[in-house]
mmCIF file of N, CA and C in Angstrom:
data_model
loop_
_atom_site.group_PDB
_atom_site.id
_atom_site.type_symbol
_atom_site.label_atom_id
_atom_site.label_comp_id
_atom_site.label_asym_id
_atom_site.label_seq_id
_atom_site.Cartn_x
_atom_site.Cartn_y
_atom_site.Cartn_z
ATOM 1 N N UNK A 1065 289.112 90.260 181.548
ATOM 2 C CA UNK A 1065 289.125 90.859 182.854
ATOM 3 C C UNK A 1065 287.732 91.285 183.298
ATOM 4 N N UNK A 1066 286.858 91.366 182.297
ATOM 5 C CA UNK A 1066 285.353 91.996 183.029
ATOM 6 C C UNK A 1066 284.753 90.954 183.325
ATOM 7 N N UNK A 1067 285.170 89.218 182.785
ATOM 8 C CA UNK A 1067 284.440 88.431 183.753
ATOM 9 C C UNK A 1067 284.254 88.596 185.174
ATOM 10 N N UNK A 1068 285.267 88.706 185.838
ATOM 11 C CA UNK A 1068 285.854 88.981 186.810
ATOM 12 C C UNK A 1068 284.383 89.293 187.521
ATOM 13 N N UNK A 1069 283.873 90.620 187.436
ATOM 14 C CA UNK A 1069 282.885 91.239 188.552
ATOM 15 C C UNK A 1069 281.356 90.541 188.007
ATOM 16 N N UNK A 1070 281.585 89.976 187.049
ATOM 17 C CA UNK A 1070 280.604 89.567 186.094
ATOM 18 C C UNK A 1070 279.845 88.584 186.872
ATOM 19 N N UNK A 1071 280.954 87.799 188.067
ATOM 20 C CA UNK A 1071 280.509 86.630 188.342
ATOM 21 C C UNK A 1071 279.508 86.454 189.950
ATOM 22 N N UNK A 1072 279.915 88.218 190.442
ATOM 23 C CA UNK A 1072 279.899 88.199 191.604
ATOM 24 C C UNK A 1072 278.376 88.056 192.157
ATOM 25 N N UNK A 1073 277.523 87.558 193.161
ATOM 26 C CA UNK A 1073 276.464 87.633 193.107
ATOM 27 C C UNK A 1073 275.728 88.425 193.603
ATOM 28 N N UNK A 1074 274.371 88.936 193.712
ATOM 29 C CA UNK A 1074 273.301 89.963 193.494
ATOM 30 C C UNK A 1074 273.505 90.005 195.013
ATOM 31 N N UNK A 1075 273.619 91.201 195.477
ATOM 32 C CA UNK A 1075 272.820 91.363 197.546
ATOM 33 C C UNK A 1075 271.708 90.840 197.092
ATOM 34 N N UNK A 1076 271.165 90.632 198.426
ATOM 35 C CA UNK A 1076 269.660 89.342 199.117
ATOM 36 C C UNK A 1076 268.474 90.453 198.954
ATOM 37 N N UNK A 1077 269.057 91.943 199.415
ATOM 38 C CA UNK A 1077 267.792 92.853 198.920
ATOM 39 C C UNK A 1077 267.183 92.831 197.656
ATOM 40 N N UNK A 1078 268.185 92.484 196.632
ATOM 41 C CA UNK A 1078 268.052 92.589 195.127
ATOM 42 C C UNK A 1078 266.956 91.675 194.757
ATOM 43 N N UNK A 1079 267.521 90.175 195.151
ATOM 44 C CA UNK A 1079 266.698 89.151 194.908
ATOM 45 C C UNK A 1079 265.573 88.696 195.747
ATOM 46 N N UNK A 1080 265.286 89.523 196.930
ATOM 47 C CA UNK A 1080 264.219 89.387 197.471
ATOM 48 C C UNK A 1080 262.404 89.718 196.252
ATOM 49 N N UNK A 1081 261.824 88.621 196.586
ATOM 50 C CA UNK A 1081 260.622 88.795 196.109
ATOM 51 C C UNK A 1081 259.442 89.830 196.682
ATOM 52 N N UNK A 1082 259.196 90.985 195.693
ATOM 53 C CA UNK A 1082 257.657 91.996 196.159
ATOM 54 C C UNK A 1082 256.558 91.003 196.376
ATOM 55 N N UNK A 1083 256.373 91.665 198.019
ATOM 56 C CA UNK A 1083 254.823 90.993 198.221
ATOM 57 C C UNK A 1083 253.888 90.747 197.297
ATOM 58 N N UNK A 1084 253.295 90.245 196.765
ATOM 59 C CA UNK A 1084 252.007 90.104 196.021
ATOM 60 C C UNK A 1084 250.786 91.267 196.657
ATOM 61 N N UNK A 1085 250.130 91.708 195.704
ATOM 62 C CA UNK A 1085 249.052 92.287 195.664
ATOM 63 C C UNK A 1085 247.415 91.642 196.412
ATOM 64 N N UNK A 1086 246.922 91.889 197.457
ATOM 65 C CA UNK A 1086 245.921 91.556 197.842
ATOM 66 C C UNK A 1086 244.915 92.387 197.286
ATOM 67 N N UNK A 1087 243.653 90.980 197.095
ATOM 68 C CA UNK A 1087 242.543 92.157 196.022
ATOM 69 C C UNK A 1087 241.338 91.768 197.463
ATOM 70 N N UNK A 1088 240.431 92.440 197.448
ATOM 71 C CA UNK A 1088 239.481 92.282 198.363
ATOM 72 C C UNK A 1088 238.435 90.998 197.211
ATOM 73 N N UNK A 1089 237.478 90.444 197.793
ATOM 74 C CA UNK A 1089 236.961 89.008 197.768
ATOM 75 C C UNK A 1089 235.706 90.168 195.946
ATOM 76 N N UNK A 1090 235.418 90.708 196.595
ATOM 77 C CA UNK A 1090 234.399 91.228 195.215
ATOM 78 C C UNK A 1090 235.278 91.795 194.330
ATOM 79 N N UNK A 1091 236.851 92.298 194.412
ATOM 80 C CA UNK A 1091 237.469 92.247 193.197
ATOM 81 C C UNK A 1091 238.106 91.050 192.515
ATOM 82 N N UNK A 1092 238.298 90.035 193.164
ATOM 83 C CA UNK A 1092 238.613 88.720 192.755
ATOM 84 C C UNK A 1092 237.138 87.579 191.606
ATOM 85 N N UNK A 1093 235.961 88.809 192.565
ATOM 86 C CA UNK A 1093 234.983 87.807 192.171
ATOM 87 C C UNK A 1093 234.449 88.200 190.585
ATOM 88 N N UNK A 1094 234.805 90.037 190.693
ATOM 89 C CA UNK A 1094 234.706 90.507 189.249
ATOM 90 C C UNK A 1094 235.661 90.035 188.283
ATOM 91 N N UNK A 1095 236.571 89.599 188.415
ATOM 92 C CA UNK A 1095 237.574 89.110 187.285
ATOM 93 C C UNK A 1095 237.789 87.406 187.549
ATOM 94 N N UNK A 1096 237.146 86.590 187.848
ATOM 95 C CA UNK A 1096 236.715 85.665 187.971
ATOM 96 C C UNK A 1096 237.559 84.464 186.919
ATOM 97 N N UNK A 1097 236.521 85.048 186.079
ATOM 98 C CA UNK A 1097 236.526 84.154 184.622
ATOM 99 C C UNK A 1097 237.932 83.898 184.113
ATOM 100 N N UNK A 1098 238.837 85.561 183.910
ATOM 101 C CA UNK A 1098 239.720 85.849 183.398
ATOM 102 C C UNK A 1098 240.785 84.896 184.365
ATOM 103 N N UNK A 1099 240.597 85.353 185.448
ATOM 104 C CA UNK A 1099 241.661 85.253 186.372
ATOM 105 C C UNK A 1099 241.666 83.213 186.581
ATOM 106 N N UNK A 1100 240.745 82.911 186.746
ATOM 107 C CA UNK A 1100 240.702 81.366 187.092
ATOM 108 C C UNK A 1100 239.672 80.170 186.331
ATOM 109 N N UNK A 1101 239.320 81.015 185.392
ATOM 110 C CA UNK A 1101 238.658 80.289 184.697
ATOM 111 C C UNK A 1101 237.256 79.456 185.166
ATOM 112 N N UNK A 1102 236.714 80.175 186.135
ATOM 113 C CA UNK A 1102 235.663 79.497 186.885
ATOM 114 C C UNK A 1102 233.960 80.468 186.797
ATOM 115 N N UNK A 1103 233.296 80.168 186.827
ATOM 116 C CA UNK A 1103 232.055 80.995 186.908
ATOM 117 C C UNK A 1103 231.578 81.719 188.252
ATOM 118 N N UNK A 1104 231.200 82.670 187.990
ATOM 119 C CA UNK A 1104 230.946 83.549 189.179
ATOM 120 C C UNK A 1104 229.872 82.719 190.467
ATOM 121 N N UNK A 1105 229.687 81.478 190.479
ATOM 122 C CA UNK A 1105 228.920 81.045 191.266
ATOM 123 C C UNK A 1105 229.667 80.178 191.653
ATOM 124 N N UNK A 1106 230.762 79.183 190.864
ATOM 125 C CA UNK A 1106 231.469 78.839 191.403
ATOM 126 C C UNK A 1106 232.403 79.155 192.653
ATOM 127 N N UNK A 1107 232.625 80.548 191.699
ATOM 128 C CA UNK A 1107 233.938 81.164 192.933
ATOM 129 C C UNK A 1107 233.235 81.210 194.448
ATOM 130 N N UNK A 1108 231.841 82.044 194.310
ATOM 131 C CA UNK A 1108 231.063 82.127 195.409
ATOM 132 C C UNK A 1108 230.900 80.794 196.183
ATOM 133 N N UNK A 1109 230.665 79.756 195.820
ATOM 134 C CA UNK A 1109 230.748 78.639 196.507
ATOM 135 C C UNK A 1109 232.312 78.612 196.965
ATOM 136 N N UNK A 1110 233.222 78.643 195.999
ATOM 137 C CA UNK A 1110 234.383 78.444 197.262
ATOM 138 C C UNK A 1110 234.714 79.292 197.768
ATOM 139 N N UNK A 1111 234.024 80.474 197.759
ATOM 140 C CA UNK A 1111 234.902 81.528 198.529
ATOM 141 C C UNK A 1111 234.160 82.202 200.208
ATOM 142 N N UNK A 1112 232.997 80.655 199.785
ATOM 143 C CA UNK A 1112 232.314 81.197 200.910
ATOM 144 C C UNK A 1112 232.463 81.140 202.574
ATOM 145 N N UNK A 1113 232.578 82.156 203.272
ATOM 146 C CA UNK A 1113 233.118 82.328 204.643
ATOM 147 C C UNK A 1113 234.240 82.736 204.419
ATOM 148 N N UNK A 1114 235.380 83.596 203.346
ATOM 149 C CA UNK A 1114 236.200 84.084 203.297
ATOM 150 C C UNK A 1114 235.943 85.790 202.914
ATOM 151 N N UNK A 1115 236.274 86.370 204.192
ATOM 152 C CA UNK A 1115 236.422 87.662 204.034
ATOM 153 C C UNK A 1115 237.753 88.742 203.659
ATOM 154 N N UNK A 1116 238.798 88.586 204.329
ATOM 155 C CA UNK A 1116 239.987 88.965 204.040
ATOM 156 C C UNK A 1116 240.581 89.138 202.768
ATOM 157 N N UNK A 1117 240.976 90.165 202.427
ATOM 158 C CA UNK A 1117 241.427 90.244 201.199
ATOM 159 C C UNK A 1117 242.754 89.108 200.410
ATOM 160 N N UNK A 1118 242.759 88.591 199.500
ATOM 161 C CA UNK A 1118 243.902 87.567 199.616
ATOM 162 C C UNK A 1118 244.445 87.454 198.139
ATOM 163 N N UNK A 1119 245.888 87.482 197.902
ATOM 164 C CA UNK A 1119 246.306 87.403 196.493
ATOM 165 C C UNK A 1119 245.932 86.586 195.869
ATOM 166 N N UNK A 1120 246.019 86.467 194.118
ATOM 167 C CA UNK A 1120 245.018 85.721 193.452
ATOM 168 C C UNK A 1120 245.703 84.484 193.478
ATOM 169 N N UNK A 1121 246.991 84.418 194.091
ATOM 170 C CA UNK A 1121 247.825 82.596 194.479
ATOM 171 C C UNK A 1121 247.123 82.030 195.570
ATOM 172 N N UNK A 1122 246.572 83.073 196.425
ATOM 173 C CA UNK A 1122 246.116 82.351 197.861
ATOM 174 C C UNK A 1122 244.517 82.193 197.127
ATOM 175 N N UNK A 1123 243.672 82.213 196.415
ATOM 176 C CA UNK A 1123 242.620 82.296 196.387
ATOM 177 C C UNK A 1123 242.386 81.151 195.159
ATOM 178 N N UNK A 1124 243.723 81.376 193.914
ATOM 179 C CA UNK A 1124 243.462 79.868 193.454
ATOM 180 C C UNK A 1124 243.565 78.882 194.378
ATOM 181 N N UNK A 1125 244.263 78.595 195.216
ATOM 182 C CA UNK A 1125 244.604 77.398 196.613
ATOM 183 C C UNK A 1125 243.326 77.251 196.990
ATOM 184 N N UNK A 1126 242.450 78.031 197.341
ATOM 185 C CA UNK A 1126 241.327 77.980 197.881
ATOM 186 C C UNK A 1126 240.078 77.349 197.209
ATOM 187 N N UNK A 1127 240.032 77.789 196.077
ATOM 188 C CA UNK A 1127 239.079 77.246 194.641
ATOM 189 C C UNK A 1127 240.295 75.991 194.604
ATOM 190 N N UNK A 1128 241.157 75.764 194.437
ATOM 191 C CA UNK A 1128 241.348 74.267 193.915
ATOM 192 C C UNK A 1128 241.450 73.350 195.140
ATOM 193 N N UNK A 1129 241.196 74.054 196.505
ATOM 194 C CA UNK A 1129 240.997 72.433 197.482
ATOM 195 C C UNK A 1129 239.522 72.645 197.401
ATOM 196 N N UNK A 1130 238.502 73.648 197.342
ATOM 197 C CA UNK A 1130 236.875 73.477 197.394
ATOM 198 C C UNK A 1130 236.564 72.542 196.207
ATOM 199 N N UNK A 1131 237.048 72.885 195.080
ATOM 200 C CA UNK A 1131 236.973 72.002 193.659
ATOM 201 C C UNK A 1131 236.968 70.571 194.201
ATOM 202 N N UNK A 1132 237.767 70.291 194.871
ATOM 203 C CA UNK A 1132 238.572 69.127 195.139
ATOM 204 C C UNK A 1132 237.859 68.068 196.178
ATOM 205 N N UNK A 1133 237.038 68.842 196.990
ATOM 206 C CA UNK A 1133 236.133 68.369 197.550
ATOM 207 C C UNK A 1133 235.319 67.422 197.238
ATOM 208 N N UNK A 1134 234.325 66.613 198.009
ATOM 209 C CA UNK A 1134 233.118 65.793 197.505
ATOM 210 C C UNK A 1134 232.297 65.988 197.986
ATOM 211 N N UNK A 1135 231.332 66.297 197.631
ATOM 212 C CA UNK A 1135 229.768 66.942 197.787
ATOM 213 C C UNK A 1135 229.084 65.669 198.812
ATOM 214 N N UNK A 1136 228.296 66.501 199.743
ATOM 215 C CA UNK A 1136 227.664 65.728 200.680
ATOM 216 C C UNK A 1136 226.370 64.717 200.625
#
């Protein structure tokens, strides 16, 4: 009998996903290494002309289309 409620599913509040954390561009750039495995000059090259603070998902996206690039 305790299957019963066992089966029922979660409210949408429950399973809603927490925003991600935005870090500003010089805290992304201090944890660099850890965070993306790239060198601090690297990141600076791709992160350049980005001011806005942006989670570290939106900022790998960013380093892996600059990566991705071909040099002029």
């Amino acid at each position: 009998m305790a299957g019963k409620n066992a089966a029922k599913a979660a409210p949408a509040a429950q399973t809603a996903k927490p925003e991600a954390a935005k870090f500003s561009i010089a805290q992304l750039r201090t944890h660099c290494v850890r965070l993306f495995n790239i060198t601090s000059s690297t990141f600076d090259g791709a992160m350049y002309g980005h001011t806005e603070p942006m989670t570290v998902e939106e900022a790998q996206r960013v380093i892996k289309e600059w990566l991705g690039k071909e040099a002029k």
